[in-house]
mmCIF file of C-alpha atoms in Angstrom:
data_model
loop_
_atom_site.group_PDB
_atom_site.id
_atom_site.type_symbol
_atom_site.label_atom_id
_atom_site.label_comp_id
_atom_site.label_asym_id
_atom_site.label_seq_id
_atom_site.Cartn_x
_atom_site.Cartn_y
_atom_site.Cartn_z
ATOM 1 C CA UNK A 1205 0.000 0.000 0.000
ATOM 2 C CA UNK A 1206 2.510 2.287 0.801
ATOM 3 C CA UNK A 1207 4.328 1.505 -2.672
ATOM 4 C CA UNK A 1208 1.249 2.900 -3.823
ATOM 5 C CA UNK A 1209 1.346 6.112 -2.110
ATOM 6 C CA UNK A 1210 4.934 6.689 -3.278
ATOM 7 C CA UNK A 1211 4.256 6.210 -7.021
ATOM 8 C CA UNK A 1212 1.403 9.183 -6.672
ATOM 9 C CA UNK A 1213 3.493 11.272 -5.033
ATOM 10 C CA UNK A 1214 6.549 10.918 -7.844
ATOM 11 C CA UNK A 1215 3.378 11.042 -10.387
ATOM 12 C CA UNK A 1216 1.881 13.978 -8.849
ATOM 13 C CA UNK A 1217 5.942 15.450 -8.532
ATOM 14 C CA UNK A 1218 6.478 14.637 -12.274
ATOM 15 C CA UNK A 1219 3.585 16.170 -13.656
ATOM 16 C CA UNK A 1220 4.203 19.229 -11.665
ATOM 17 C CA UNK A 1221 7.902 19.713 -12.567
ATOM 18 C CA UNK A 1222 6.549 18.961 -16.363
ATOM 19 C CA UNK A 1223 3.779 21.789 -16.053
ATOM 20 C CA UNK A 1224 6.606 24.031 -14.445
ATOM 21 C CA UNK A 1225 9.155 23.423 -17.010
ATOM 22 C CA UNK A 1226 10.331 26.400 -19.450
ATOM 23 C CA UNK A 1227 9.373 24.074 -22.474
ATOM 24 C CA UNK A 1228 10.477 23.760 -25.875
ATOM 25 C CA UNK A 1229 9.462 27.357 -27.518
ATOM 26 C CA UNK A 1230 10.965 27.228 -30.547
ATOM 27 C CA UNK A 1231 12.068 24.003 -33.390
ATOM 28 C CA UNK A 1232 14.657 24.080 -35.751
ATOM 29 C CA UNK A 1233 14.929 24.210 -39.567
ATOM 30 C CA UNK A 1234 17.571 21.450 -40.928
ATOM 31 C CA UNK A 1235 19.346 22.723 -43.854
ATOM 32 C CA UNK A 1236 19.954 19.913 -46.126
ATOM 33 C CA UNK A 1237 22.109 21.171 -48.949
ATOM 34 C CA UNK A 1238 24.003 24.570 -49.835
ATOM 35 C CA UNK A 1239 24.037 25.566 -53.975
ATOM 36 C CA UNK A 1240 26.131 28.241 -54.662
ATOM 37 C CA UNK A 1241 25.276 29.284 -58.217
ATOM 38 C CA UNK A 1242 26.831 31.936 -60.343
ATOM 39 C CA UNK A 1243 24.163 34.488 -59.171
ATOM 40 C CA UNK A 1244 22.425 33.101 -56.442
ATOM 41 C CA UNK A 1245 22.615 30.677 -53.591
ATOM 42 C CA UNK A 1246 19.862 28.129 -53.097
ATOM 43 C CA UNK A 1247 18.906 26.774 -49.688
ATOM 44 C CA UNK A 1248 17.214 23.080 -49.551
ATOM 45 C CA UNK A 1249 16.505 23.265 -45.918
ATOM 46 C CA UNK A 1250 13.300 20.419 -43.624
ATOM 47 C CA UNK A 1251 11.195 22.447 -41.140
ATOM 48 C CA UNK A 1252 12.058 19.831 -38.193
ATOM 49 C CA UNK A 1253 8.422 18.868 -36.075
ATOM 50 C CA UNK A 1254 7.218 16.317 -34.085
ATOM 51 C CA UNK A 1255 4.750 14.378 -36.146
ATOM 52 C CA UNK A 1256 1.722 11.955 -34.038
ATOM 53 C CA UNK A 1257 -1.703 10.528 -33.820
ATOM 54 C CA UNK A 1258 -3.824 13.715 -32.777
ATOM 55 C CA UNK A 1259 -1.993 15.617 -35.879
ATOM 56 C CA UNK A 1260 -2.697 12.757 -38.019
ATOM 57 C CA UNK A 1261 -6.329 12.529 -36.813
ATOM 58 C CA UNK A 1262 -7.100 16.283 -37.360
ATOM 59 C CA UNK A 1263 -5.332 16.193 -40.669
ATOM 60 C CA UNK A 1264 -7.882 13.553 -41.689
ATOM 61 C CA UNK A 1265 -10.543 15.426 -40.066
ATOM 62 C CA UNK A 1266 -10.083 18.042 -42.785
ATOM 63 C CA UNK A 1267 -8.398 20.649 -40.778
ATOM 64 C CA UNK A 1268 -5.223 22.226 -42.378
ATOM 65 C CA UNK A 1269 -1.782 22.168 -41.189
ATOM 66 C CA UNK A 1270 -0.506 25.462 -42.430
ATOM 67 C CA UNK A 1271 3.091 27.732 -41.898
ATOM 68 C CA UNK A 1272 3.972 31.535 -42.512
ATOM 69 C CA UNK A 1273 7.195 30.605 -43.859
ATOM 70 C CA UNK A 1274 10.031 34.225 -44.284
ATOM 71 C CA UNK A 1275 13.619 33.790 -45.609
ATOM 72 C CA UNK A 1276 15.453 36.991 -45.442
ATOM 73 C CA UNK A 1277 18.916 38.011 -45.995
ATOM 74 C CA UNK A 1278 21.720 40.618 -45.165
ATOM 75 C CA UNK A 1279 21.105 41.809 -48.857
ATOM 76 C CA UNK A 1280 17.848 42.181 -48.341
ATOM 77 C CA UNK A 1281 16.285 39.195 -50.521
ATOM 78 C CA UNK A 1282 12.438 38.487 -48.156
ATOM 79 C CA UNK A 1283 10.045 36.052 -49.387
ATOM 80 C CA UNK A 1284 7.151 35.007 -47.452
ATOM 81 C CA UNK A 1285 5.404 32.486 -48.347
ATOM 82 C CA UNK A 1286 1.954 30.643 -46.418
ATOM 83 C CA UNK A 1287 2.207 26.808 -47.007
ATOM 84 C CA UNK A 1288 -0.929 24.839 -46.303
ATOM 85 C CA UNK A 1289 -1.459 20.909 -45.956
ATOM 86 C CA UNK A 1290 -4.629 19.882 -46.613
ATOM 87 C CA UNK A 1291 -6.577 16.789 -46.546
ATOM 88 C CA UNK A 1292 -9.564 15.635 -49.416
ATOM 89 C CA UNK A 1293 -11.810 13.620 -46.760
ATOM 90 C CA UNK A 1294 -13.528 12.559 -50.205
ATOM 91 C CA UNK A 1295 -11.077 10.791 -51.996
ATOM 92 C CA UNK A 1296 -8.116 10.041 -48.368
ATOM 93 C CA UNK A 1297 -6.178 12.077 -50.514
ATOM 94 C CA UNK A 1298 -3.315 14.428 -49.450
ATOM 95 C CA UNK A 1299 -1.791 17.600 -50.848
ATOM 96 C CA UNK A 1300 -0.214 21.282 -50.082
ATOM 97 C CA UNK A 1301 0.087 24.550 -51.876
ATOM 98 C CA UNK A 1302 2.462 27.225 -51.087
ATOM 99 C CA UNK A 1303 1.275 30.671 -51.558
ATOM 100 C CA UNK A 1304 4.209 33.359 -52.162
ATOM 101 C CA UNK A 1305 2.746 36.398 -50.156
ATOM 102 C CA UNK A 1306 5.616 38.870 -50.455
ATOM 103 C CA UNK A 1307 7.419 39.901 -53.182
ATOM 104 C CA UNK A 1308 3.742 40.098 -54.387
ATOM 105 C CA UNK A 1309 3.061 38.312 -56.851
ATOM 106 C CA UNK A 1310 1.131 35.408 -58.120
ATOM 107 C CA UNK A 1311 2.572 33.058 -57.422
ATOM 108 C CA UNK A 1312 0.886 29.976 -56.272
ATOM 109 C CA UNK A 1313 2.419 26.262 -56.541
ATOM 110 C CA UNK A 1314 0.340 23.109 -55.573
ATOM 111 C CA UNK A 1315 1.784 19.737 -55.029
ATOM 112 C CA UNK A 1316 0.990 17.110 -56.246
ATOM 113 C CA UNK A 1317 -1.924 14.171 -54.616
ATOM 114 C CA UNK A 1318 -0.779 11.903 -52.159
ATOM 115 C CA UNK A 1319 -2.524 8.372 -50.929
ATOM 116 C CA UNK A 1320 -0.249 8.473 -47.455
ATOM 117 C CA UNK A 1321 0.178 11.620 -45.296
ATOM 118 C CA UNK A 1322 3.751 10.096 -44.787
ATOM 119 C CA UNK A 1323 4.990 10.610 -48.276
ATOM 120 C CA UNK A 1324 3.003 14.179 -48.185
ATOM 121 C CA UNK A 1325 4.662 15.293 -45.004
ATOM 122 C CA UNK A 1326 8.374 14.522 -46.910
ATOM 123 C CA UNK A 1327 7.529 16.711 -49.510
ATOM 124 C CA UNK A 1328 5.646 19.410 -47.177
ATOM 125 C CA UNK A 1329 8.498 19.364 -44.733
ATOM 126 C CA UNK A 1330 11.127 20.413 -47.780
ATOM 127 C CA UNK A 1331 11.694 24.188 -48.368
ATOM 128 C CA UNK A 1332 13.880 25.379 -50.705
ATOM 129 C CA UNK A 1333 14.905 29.246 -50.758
ATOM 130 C CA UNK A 1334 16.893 31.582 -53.210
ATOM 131 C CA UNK A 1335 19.056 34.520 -52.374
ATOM 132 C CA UNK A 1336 21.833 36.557 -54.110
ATOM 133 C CA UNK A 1337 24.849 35.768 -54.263
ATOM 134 C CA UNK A 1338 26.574 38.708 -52.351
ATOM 135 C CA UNK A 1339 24.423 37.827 -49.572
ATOM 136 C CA UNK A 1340 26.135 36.121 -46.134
ATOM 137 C CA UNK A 1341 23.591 35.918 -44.156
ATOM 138 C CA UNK A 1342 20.611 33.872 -44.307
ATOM 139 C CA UNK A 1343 17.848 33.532 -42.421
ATOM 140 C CA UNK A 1344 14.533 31.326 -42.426
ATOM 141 C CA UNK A 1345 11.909 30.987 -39.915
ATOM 142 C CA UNK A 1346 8.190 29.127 -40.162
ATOM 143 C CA UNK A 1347 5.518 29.960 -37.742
ATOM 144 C CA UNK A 1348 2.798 27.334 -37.248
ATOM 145 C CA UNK A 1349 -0.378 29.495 -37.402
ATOM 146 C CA UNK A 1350 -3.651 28.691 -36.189
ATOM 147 C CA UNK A 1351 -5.724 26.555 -38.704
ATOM 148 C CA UNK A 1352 -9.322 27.505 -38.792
ATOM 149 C CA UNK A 1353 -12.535 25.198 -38.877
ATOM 150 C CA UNK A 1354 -15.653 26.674 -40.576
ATOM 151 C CA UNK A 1355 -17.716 23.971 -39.449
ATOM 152 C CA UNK A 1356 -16.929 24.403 -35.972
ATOM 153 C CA UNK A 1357 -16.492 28.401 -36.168
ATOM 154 C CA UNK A 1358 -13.338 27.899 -34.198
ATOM 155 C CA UNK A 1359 -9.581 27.837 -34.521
ATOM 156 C CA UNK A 1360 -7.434 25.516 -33.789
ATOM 157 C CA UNK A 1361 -4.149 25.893 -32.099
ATOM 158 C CA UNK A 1362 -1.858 22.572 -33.090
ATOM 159 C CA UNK A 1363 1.336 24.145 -31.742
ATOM 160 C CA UNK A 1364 0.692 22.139 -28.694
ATOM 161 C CA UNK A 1365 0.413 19.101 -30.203
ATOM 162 C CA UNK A 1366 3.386 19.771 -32.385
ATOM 163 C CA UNK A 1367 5.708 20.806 -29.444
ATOM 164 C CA UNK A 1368 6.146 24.790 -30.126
ATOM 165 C CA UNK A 1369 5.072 27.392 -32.381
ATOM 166 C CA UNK A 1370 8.218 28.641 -34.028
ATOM 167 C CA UNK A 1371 10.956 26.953 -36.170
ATOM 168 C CA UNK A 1372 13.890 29.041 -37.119
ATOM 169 C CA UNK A 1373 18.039 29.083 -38.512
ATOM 170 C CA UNK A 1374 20.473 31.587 -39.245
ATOM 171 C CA UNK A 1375 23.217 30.617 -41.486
ATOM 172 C CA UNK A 1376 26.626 32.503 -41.989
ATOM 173 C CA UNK A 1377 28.407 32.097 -45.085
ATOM 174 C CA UNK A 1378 32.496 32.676 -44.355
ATOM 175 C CA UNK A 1379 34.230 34.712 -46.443
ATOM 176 C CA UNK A 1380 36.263 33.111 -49.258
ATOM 177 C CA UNK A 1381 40.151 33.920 -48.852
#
């Protein structure tokens, strides 16, 4: 009995240290691969997120996974894109679309269809960015932004489930002697 005791009191000790903990606030961006081309240096870089069963569920459920997504550099190259993974509940079908909202433009590219949110999430996961040349620093950061559910007239928050909000790297290029 008293073995009993002692495992709620480490339970109730664990979950409080948990609850009190500072917490994972912000992800990390991967960068895959570096191209330096003749005018311009292209980033292949995999927005790093925890990926589980309540996601997966609410992705099915029709509700859209979706990132502001900003690159920016010391030469001033800023695109901002909003990329959006969505689900067809008619057909188990998955997809995403990336939206370029600044430099404005239109400028809209959609995936592909995909039978397994697996191979969709490889694809969704990959961002590739362009800057100039000149530049040396480089940064990119995607937010995880609220998706919203008509049917419902709510929003829905899936930062939690994912483990933090923001996902961010800053690269510096050393100078060539």
């Amino acid at each position: 009995m008293l073995e009993n005791v002692a495992d709620g009191f480490l339970g109730l000790f664990m979950f409080f240290s948990h609850w009190l903990s500072v917490g994972n606030d912000q992800g990390e961006i991967k960068i895959a691969a570096v191209q330096e081309l003749k005018s311009r240096v292209v980033l292949e870089c995999i927005i790093s997120f925890d990926w589980n069963e309540r996601m997966n569920d609410l992705i099915d459920a029709g509700i859209p996974l979706r990132f502001r997504i900003e690159s920016m550099s010391d030469r001033g190259d800023t695109t901002v894109s909003l990329r959006t993974l969505v689900c067809d509940v008619g057909d188990y079908t998955y997809s995403f679309s990336d939206s370029i909202i600044k430099p404005p433009g239109d400028s809209v590219y959609h995936s592909r269809e995909f039978r397994q949110v697996y191979r969709a999430l490889r694809d969704y996961r990959q961002v590739s960015r362009s800057f100039s040349a000149g530049a040396g620093v480089f940064q990119i950061e995607a937010v995880l932004l609220p998706s919203s559910v008509r049917q419902l007239d709510r929003s829905i928050d899936m930062s939690d489930i994912c483990g933090c909000r923001k996902f961010s790297t800053k690269i510096v290029r050393k100078e060539k002697r």
